[in-house]
Coordinates of C-alpha atoms in Angstrom, one line a residue:
M11 CA -12.1 5.0 8.7
T12 CA -13.9 7.8 7.0
P13 CA -16.0 7.6 3.8
G14 CA -13.2 9.5 2.1
D15 CA -10.7 6.9 3.2
L16 CA -12.9 4.2 1.7
T17 CA -13.3 6.1 -1.6
L18 CA -9.5 6.3 -1.9
L19 CA -9.1 2.7 -0.9
R20 CA -11.5 1.7 -3.7
H21 CA -9.3 3.7 -6.1
A22 CA -6.3 1.6 -4.9
I23 CA -8.3 -1.6 -5.4
D24 CA -9.1 -0.4 -9.0
L25 CA -5.3 -0.1 -9.5
A26 CA -4.9 -3.6 -8.1
R27 CA -7.5 -4.8 -10.6
E28 CA -5.5 -3.2 -13.4
A29 CA -2.3 -4.9 -12.2
K30 CA -4.0 -8.3 -12.2
Q31 CA -5.4 -7.7 -15.7
A32 CA -1.9 -6.9 -16.9
G33 CA -0.6 -10.2 -15.4
D34 CA 0.8 -8.9 -12.1
Q35 CA -0.2 -9.6 -8.6
P36 CA -3.2 -7.4 -7.6
F37 CA -1.8 -4.6 -5.6
G38 CA -2.4 -0.8 -6.0
S39 CA -1.5 2.3 -4.1
L40 CA -2.1 6.1 -4.0
L41 CA -0.1 8.9 -2.3
V42 CA -2.4 11.6 -1.2
S43 CA -1.3 15.1 0.1
G44 CA -2.2 16.5 3.5
E45 CA -4.9 18.5 1.6
G46 CA -6.5 15.4 0.1
Q47 CA -5.1 15.7 -3.4
V48 CA -3.9 12.5 -5.2
L49 CA -0.3 13.2 -5.9
A50 CA 0.7 9.9 -7.5
E51 CA -0.7 6.4 -8.0
E52 CA 1.0 3.1 -8.8
R53 CA 0.1 -0.5 -9.4
N54 CA 2.2 -3.7 -9.0
S55 CA 4.4 -4.4 -12.0
V56 CA 6.8 -7.1 -10.8
V57 CA 6.0 -9.4 -13.7
T58 CA 5.5 -6.9 -16.5
E59 CA 8.6 -4.9 -15.6
R60 CA 10.6 -8.0 -14.6
D61 CA 11.6 -6.2 -11.4
V62 CA 11.0 -7.9 -8.1
T63 CA 11.0 -4.5 -6.4
A64 CA 8.2 -3.0 -8.5
H65 CA 5.7 -3.0 -5.7
P66 CA 3.4 0.1 -5.9
E67 CA 4.2 1.3 -2.3
L68 CA 8.0 1.2 -3.0
K69 CA 7.5 3.1 -6.3
L70 CA 5.5 5.7 -4.5
A71 CA 8.2 6.1 -1.8
R72 CA 10.8 6.6 -4.5
W73 CA 8.7 9.2 -6.2
A74 CA 7.9 11.0 -3.0
S75 CA 11.6 11.1 -2.1
R76 CA 12.4 12.9 -5.3
A77 CA 9.3 15.1 -5.7
L78 CA 8.3 16.2 -2.2
D79 CA 10.0 17.9 0.6
V80 CA 10.3 16.4 4.1
E81 CA 7.1 18.2 5.4
E82 CA 5.0 17.3 2.4
R83 CA 6.0 13.6 2.8
R84 CA 5.3 13.6 6.5
R85 CA 1.8 15.0 5.9
A86 CA 1.0 12.6 3.0
T87 CA -1.1 9.5 3.3
V88 CA -0.5 6.2 1.5
Y89 CA -3.7 4.3 0.6
T90 CA -3.1 0.8 -0.5
S91 CA -5.1 -2.3 -1.4
G92 CA -2.8 -4.5 0.8
E93 CA -0.8 -4.0 3.9
H94 CA 2.9 -3.2 3.2
C95 CA 5.4 -6.1 3.0
P96 CA 8.6 -5.5 5.0
M97 CA 10.4 -4.1 2.0
C98 CA 7.7 -1.5 1.4
A99 CA 7.3 -0.7 5.1
V100 CA 11.0 0.2 5.3
A101 CA 10.7 2.3 2.1
H102 CA 7.7 4.1 3.6
A103 CA 9.7 4.7 6.9
N104 CA 12.9 5.8 5.1
A105 CA 11.0 8.2 2.8
G106 CA 9.4 9.8 5.9
L107 CA 5.9 9.2 4.6
G108 CA 3.0 9.8 7.0
R109 CA -0.2 7.9 7.6
L110 CA -0.8 4.5 6.1
V111 CA -4.3 3.2 5.3
F112 CA -4.8 -0.3 3.9
A113 CA -7.8 -2.4 2.7
F114 CA -6.5 -5.9 3.3
S115 CA -4.1 -7.1 6.0
S116 CA -1.0 -9.2 5.6
R117 CA -2.7 -11.7 7.9
Q118 CA -5.8 -11.9 5.7
L119 CA -3.6 -12.4 2.7
A120 CA -1.6 -15.2 4.4
Q121 CA -4.9 -16.9 5.4
L122 CA -6.2 -16.6 1.9
T123 CA -3.1 -17.9 0.1
G124 CA -2.0 -20.4 2.7
D125 CA 1.5 -18.8 2.5
P126 CA 2.7 -16.9 5.5
G127 CA 5.8 -15.9 3.6
W128 CA 7.0 -12.4 4.6
R129 CA 3.6 -11.5 6.0
L130 CA 4.3 -9.3 9.1
P131 CA 2.0 -6.6 10.5
V132 CA 3.3 -3.2 9.4
R133 CA 2.5 -1.8 12.8
D134 CA 5.0 -4.2 14.3
L135 CA 7.7 -3.2 11.8
F136 CA 7.1 0.5 12.5
D137 CA 7.1 -0.1 16.2
R138 CA 10.5 -1.8 15.9
R139 CA 11.8 1.4 14.2
G140 CA 10.3 3.6 16.9
L141 CA 7.9 5.2 14.5
D142 CA 4.6 6.7 15.6
T143 CA 3.2 6.5 12.0
V144 CA -0.6 6.2 12.0
V145 CA -1.7 2.9 10.6
E146 CA -5.3 2.1 9.8
G147 CA -6.7 -1.1 8.4
P148 CA -8.0 -3.5 7.3
A149 CA -11.1 -1.9 5.9
T150 CA -13.6 -4.7 6.7
E151 CA -16.1 -3.1 4.3
L152 CA -13.8 -4.0 1.4
T153 CA -12.7 -7.5 2.4
A154 CA -15.0 -9.3 -0.1
E155 CA -13.8 -7.2 -3.0
V156 CA -10.1 -7.6 -2.2
T157 CA -10.5 -11.3 -1.5
A158 CA -12.1 -11.8 -5.0
L159 CA -9.1 -10.1 -6.6
H160 CA -6.7 -12.6 -5.0
A161 CA -8.8 -15.6 -6.0
P162 CA -7.2 -17.7 -8.7
D163 CA -8.7 -17.2 -12.2

């Protein structure tokens, strides 16, 4: 993972922090163009919008599907504070988004919360779809910061 990747992941973590402060679960994500420009950013808003699908990664996939052409989506990178859940992984794949970089893995989250729930490695989900999407994470340099976000208040 490059220093630039870590900077963008820290931005996603800041969005996750905003989500938590608003009363939502702490997840945040960015969509970055192939040229390195932040195109869109979202934070979790499941509680505040009263919408169980208001995960930031799904919101970015929706936006990208409307705003970008196929090639722009393929060249884009999603930076996210937490590894995609299955719903968001399918949205990522169906939107044709490119690389995925995450700070905290689904396994780490399951260990932290004690709830394995729907925690499946996104690489496994992409492999089942036959996708060669580049997946990078977790960012061990950021583990303590993300762990603190998920700690109860």
